[in-house]
PDB file of C-alpha atoms in Angstrom:
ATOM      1  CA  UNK A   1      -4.868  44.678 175.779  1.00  0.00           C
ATOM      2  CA  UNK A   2      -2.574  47.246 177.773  1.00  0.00           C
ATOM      3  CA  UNK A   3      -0.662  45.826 180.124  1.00  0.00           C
ATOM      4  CA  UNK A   4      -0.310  48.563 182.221  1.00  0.00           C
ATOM      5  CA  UNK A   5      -2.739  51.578 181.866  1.00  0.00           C
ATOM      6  CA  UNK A   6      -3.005  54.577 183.758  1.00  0.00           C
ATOM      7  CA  UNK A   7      -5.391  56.939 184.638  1.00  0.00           C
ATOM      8  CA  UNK A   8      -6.026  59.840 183.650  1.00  0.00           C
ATOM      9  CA  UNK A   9      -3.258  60.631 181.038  1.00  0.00           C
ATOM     10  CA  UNK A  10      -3.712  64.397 181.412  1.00  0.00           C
ATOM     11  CA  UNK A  11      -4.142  66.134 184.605  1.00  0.00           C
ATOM     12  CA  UNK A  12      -4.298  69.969 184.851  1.00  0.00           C
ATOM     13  CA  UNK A  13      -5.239  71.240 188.227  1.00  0.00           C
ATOM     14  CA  UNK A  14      -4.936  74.402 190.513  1.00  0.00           C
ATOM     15  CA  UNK A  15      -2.476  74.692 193.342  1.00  0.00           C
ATOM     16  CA  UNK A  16      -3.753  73.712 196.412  1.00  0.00           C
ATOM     17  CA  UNK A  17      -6.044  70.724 195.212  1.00  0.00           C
ATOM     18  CA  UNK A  18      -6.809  67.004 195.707  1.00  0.00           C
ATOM     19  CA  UNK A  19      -5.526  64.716 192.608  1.00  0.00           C
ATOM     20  CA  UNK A  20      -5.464  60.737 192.198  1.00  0.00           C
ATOM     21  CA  UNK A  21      -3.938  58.839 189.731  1.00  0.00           C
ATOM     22  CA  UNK A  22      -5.144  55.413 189.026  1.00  0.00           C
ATOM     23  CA  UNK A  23      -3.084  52.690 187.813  1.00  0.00           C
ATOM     24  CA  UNK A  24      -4.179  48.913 186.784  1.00  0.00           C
ATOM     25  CA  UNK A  25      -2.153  45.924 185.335  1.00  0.00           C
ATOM     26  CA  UNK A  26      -3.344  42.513 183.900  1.00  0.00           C
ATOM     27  CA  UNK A  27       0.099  41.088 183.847  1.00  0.00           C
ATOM     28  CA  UNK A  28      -0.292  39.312 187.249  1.00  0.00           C
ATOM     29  CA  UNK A  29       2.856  40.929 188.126  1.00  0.00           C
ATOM     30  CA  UNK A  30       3.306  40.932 192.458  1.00  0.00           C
ATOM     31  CA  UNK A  31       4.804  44.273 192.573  1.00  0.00           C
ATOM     32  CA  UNK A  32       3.835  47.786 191.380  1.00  0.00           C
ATOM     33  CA  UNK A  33       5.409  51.248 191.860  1.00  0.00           C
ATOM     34  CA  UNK A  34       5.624  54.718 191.178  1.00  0.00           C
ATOM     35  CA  UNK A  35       8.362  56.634 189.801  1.00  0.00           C
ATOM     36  CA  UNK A  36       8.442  60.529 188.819  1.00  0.00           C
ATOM     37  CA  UNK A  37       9.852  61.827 185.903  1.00  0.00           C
ATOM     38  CA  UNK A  38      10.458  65.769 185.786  1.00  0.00           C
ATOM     39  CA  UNK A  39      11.023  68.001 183.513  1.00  0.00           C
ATOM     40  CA  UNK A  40      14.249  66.714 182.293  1.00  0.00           C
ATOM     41  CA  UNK A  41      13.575  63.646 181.826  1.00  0.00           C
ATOM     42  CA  UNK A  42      15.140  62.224 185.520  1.00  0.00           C
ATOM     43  CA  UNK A  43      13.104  59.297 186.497  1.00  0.00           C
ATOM     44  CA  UNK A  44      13.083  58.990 190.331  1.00  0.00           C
ATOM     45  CA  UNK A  45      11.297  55.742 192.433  1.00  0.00           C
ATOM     46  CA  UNK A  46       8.328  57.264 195.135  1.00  0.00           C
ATOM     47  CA  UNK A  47       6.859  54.181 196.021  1.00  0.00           C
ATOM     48  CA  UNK A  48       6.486  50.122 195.180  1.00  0.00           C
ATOM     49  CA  UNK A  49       4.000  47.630 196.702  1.00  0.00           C
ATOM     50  CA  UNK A  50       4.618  43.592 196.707  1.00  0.00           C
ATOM     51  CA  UNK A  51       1.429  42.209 197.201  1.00  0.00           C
ATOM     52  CA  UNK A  52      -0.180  45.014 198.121  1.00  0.00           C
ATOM     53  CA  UNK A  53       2.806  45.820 201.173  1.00  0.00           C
ATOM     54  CA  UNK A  54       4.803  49.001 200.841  1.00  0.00           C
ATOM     55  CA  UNK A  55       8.492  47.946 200.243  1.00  0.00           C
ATOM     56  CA  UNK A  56       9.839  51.260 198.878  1.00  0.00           C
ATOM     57  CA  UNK A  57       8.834  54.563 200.531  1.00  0.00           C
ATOM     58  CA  UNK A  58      11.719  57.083 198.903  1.00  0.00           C
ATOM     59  CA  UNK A  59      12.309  60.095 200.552  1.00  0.00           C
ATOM     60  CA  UNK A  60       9.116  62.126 199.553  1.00  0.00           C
ATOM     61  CA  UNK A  61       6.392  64.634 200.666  1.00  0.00           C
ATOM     62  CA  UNK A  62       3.719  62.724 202.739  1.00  0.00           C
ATOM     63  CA  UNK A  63       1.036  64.772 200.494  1.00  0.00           C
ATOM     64  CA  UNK A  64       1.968  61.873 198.423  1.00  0.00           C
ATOM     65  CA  UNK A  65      -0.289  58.896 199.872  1.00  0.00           C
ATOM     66  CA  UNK A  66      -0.108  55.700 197.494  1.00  0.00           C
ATOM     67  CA  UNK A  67      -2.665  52.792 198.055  1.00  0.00           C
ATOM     68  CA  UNK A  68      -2.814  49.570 196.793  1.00  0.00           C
ATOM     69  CA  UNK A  69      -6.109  47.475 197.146  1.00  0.00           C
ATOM     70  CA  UNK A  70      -5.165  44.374 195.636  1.00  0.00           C
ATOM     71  CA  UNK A  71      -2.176  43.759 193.861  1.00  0.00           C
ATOM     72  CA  UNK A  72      -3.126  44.964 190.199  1.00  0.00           C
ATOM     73  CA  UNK A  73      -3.816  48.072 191.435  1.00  0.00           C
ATOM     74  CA  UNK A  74      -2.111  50.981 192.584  1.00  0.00           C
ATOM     75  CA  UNK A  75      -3.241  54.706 193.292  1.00  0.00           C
ATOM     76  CA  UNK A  76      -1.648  57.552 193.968  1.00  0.00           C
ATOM     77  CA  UNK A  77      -3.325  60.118 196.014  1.00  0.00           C
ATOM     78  CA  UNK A  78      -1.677  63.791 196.033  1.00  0.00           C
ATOM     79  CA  UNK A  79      -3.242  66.313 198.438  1.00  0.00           C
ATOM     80  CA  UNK A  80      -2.571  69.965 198.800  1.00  0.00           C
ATOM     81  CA  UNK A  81      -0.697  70.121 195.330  1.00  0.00           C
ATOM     82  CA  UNK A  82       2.149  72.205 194.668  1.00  0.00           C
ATOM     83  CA  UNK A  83       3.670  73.637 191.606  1.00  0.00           C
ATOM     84  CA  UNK A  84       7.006  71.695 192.226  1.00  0.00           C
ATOM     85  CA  UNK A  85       4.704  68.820 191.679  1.00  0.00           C
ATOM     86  CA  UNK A  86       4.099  69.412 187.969  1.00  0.00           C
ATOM     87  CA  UNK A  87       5.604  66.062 186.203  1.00  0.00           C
ATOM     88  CA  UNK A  88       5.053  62.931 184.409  1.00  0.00           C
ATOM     89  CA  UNK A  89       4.259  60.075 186.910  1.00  0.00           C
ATOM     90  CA  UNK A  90       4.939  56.850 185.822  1.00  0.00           C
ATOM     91  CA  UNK A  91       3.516  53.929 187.319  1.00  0.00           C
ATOM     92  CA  UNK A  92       5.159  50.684 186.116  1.00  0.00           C
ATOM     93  CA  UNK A  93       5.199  46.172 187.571  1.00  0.00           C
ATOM     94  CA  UNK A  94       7.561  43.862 187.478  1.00  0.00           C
ATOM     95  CA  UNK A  95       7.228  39.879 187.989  1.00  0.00           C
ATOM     96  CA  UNK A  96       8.384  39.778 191.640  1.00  0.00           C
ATOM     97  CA  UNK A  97      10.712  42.256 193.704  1.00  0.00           C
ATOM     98  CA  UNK A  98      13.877  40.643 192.874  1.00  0.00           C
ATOM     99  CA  UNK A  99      16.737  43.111 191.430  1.00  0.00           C
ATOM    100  CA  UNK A 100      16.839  41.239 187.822  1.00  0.00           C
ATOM    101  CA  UNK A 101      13.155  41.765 187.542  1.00  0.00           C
ATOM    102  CA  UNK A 102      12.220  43.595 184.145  1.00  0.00           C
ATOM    103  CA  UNK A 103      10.134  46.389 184.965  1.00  0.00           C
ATOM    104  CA  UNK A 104       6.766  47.231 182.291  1.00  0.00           C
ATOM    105  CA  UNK A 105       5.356  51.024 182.399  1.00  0.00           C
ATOM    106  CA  UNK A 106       2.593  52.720 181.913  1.00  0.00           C
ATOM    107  CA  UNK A 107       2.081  55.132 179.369  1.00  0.00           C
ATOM    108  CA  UNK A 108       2.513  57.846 181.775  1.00  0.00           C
ATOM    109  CA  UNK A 109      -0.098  60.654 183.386  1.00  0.00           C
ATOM    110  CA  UNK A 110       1.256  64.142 182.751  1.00  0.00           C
ATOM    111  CA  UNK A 111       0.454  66.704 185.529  1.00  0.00           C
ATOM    112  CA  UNK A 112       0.324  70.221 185.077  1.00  0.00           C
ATOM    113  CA  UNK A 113      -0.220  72.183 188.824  1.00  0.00           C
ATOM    114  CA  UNK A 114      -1.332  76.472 187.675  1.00  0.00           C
TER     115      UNK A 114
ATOM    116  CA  UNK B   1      24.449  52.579 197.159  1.00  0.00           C
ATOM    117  CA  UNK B   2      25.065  52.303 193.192  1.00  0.00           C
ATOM    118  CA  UNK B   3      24.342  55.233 191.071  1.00  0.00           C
ATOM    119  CA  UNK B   4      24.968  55.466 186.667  1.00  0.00           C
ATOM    120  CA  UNK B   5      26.406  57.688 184.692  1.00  0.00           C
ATOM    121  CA  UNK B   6      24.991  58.459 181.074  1.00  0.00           C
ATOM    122  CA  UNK B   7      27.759  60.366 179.618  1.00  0.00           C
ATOM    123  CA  UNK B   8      26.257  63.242 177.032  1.00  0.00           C
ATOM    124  CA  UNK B   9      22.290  64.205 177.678  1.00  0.00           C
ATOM    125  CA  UNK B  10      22.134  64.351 173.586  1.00  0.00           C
ATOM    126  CA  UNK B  11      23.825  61.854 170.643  1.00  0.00           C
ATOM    127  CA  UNK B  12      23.207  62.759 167.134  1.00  0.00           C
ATOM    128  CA  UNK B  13      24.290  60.496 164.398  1.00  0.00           C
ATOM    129  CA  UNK B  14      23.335  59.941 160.766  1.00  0.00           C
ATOM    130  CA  UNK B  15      20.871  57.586 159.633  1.00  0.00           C
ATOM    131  CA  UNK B  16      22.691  53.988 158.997  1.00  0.00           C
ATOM    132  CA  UNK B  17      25.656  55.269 161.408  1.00  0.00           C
ATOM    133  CA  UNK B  18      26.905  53.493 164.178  1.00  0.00           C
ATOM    134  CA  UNK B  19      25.175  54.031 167.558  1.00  0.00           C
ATOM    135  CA  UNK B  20      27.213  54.071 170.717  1.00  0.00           C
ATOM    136  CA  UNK B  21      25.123  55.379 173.916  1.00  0.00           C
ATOM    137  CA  UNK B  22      27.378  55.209 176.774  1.00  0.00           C
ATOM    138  CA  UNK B  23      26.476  54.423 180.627  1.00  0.00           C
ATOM    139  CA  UNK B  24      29.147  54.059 183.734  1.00  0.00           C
ATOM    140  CA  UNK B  25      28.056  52.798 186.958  1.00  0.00           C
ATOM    141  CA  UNK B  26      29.021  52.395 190.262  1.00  0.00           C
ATOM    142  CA  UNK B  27      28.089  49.684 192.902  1.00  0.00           C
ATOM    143  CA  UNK B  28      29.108  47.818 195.757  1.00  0.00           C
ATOM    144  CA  UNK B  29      28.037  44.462 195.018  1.00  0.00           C
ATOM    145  CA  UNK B  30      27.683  42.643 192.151  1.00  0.00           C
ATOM    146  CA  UNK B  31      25.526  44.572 189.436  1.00  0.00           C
ATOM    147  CA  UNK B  32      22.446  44.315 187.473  1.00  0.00           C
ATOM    148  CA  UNK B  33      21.867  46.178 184.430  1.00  0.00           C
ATOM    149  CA  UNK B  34      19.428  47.527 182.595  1.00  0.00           C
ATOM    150  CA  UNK B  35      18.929  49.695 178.767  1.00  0.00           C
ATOM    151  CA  UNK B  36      15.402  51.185 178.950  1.00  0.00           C
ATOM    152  CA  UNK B  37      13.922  53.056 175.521  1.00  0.00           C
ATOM    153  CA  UNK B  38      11.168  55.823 175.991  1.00  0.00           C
ATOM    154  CA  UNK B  39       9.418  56.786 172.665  1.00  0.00           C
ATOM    155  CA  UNK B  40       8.055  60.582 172.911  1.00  0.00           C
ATOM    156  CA  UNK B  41       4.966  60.491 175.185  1.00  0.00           C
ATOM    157  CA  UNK B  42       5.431  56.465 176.012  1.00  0.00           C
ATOM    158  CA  UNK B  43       6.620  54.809 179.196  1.00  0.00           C
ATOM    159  CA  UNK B  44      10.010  53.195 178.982  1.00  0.00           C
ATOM    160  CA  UNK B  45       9.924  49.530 177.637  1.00  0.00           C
ATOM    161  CA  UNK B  46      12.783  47.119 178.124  1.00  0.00           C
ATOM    162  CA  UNK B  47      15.809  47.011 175.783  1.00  0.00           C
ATOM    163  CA  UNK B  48      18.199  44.495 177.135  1.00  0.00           C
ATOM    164  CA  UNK B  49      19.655  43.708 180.938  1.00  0.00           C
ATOM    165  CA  UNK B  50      22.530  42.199 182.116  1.00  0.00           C
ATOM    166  CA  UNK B  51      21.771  39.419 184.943  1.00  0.00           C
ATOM    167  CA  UNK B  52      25.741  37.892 185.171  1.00  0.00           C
ATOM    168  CA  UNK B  53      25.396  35.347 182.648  1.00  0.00           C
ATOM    169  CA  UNK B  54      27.040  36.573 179.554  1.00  0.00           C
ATOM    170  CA  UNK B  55      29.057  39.730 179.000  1.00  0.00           C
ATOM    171  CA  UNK B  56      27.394  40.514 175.775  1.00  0.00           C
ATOM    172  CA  UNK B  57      23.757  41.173 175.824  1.00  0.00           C
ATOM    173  CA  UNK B  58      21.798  41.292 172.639  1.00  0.00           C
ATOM    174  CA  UNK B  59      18.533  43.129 172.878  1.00  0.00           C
ATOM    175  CA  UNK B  60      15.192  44.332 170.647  1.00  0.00           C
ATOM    176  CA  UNK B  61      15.775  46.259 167.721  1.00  0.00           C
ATOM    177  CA  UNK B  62      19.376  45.053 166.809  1.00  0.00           C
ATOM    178  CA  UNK B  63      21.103  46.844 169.907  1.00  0.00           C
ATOM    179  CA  UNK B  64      23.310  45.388 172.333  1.00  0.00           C
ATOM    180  CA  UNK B  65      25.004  45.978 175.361  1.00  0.00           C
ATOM    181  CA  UNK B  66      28.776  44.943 176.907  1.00  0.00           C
ATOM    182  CA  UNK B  67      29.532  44.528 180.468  1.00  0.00           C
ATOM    183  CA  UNK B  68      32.662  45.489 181.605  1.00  0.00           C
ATOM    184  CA  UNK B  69      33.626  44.997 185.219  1.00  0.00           C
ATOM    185  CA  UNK B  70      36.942  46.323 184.682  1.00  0.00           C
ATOM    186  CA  UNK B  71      36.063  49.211 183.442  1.00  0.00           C
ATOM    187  CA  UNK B  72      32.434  49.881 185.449  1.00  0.00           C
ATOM    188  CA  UNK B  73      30.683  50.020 181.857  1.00  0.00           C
ATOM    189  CA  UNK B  74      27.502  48.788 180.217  1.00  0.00           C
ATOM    190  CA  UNK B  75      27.465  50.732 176.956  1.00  0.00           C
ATOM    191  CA  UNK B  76      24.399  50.190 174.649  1.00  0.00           C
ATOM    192  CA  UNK B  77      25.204  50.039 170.432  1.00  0.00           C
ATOM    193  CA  UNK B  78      23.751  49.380 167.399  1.00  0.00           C
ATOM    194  CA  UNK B  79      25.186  48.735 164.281  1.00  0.00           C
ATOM    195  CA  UNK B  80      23.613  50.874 161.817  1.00  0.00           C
ATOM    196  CA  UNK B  81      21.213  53.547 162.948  1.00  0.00           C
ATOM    197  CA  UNK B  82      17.412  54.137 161.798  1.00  0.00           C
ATOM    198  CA  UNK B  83      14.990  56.839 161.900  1.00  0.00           C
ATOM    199  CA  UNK B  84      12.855  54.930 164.396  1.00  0.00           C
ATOM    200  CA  UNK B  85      15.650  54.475 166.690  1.00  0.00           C
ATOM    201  CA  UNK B  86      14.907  58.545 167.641  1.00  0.00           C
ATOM    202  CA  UNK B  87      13.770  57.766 171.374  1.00  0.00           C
ATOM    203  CA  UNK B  88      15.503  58.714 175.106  1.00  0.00           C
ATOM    204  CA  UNK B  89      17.750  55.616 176.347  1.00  0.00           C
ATOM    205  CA  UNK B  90      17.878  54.749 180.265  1.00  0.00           C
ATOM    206  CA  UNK B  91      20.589  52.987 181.607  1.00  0.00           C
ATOM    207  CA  UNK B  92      19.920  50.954 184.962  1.00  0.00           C
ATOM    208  CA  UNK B  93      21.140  49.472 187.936  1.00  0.00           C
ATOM    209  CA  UNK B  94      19.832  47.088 190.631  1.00  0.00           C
ATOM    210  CA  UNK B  95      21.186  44.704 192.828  1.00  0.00           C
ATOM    211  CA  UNK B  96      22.278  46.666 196.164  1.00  0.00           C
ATOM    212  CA  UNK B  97      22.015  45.247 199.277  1.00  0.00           C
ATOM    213  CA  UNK B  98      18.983  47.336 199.926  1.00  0.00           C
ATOM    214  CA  UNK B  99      16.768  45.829 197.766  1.00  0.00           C
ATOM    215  CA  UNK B 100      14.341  46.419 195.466  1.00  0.00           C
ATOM    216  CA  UNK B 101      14.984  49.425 193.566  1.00  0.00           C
ATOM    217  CA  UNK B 102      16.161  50.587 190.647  1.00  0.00           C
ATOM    218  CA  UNK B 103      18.330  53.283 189.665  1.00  0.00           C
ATOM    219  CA  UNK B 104      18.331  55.514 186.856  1.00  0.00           C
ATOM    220  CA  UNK B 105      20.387  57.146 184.954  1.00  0.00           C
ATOM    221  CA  UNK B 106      20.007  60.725 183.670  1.00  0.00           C
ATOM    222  CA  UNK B 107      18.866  59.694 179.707  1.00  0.00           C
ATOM    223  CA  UNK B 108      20.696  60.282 176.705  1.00  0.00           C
ATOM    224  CA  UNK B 109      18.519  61.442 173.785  1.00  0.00           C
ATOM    225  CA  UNK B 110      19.915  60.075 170.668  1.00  0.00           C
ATOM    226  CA  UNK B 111      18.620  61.818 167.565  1.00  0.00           C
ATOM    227  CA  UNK B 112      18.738  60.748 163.972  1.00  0.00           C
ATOM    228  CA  UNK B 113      19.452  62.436 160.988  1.00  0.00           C
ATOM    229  CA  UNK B 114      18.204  61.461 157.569  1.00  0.00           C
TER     230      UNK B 114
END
């Protein structure tokens, strides 16, 4: 069983389009987020829910819309996409919030914006 | 705010050679730390962390990590190298006043030669 999948793991899409990226874990974890990891390799934090409330909200575009409808969920809605948004989005849970908390990722959904 | 320093984007050592990936950080408060591995096209799993109990961390995979307050360091080894050990390293941080998040460092790709 994968503890925390993503979907989909490829995503090529025109400029100017509507993407989502789903992510799922069966870990019980209480808090999920979103990091993004460009094209060398520097893994940045967008987002992370506790219980499905928004704790971290990093300094990024609000085309970026992440929702979370229970807490092993959490989706990331992109609108109007640009080509500066071409990365690897990770989406990753931890236990609880606290600072020690290991955090698990996902496998990673690669997007490509032509 | 806290912030790490992975010093050299690329290590390349021989296969059964000592591994040494090193990682400086900076923080206000009392630090947590983190070694994160991501195999090509994988999400980064956990390698070791450093919550303030012991100064020397032992990890997966044979590596381990030092903390050294004196000299802001959490440098990740291993004693002899393998060809499976080919991967990009993360070092961490966590434990600001703020909260919540963790920061990254850069990466260091360690390669292995045969």
């Amino acid at each position: 069983d994968t503890a925390v999948s993503q979907t989909p793991k490829y995503l090529v899409t025109q400029m100017g389009n509507d993407k989502s990226i789903k992510c799922e874990q069966n870990l019980g974890h209480d808090t999920m987020y979103w990091y993004k990891q460009d094209s060398k390799k520097f893994l940045k934090i967008m987002f992370s829910y506790n219980n499905k409330e928004l704790i971290i909200n990093e300094t990024v575009p609000n085309r970026f819309s992440p929702k979370s409808p229970d807490k092993a969920h959490l989706n990331l809605h992109i609108n109007s996409l640009e080509l500066g948004d071409s990365a690897v989005y990770f989406c990753a849970s931890s236990q609880g919030s606290a600072s020690t908390d290991t955090q698990y990722f996902g496998p990673g959904t690669r997007l490509t914006v032509l | 705010a806290q912030s790490v320093t992975q010093l050299g984007s690329h290590v390349s050592v021989s296969e059964g050679a000592l591994v040494l990936l090193r990682c400086n950080y900076s923080s206000s408060v009392p630090p947590y730390l983190f070694w994160y591995v991501q195999y090509p096209n994988q999400g980064l799993q956990l390698l070791l962390k450093y919550t303030s109990a012991a100064t020397l961390v032992k990890g997966i995979n044979g590596f381990e990590a030092e903390f050294k307050k004196s000299e802001t360091s959490f440098h990740l080894t291993k004693p002899s190298a393998h060809m499976s050990d080919a991967a990009e390293y993360f070092c961490a941080v966590s434990g600001d006043t703020g909260g919540f998040k963790t920061i990254f460092g850069a990466g260091t790709r360690l390669f292995v030669k045969a």
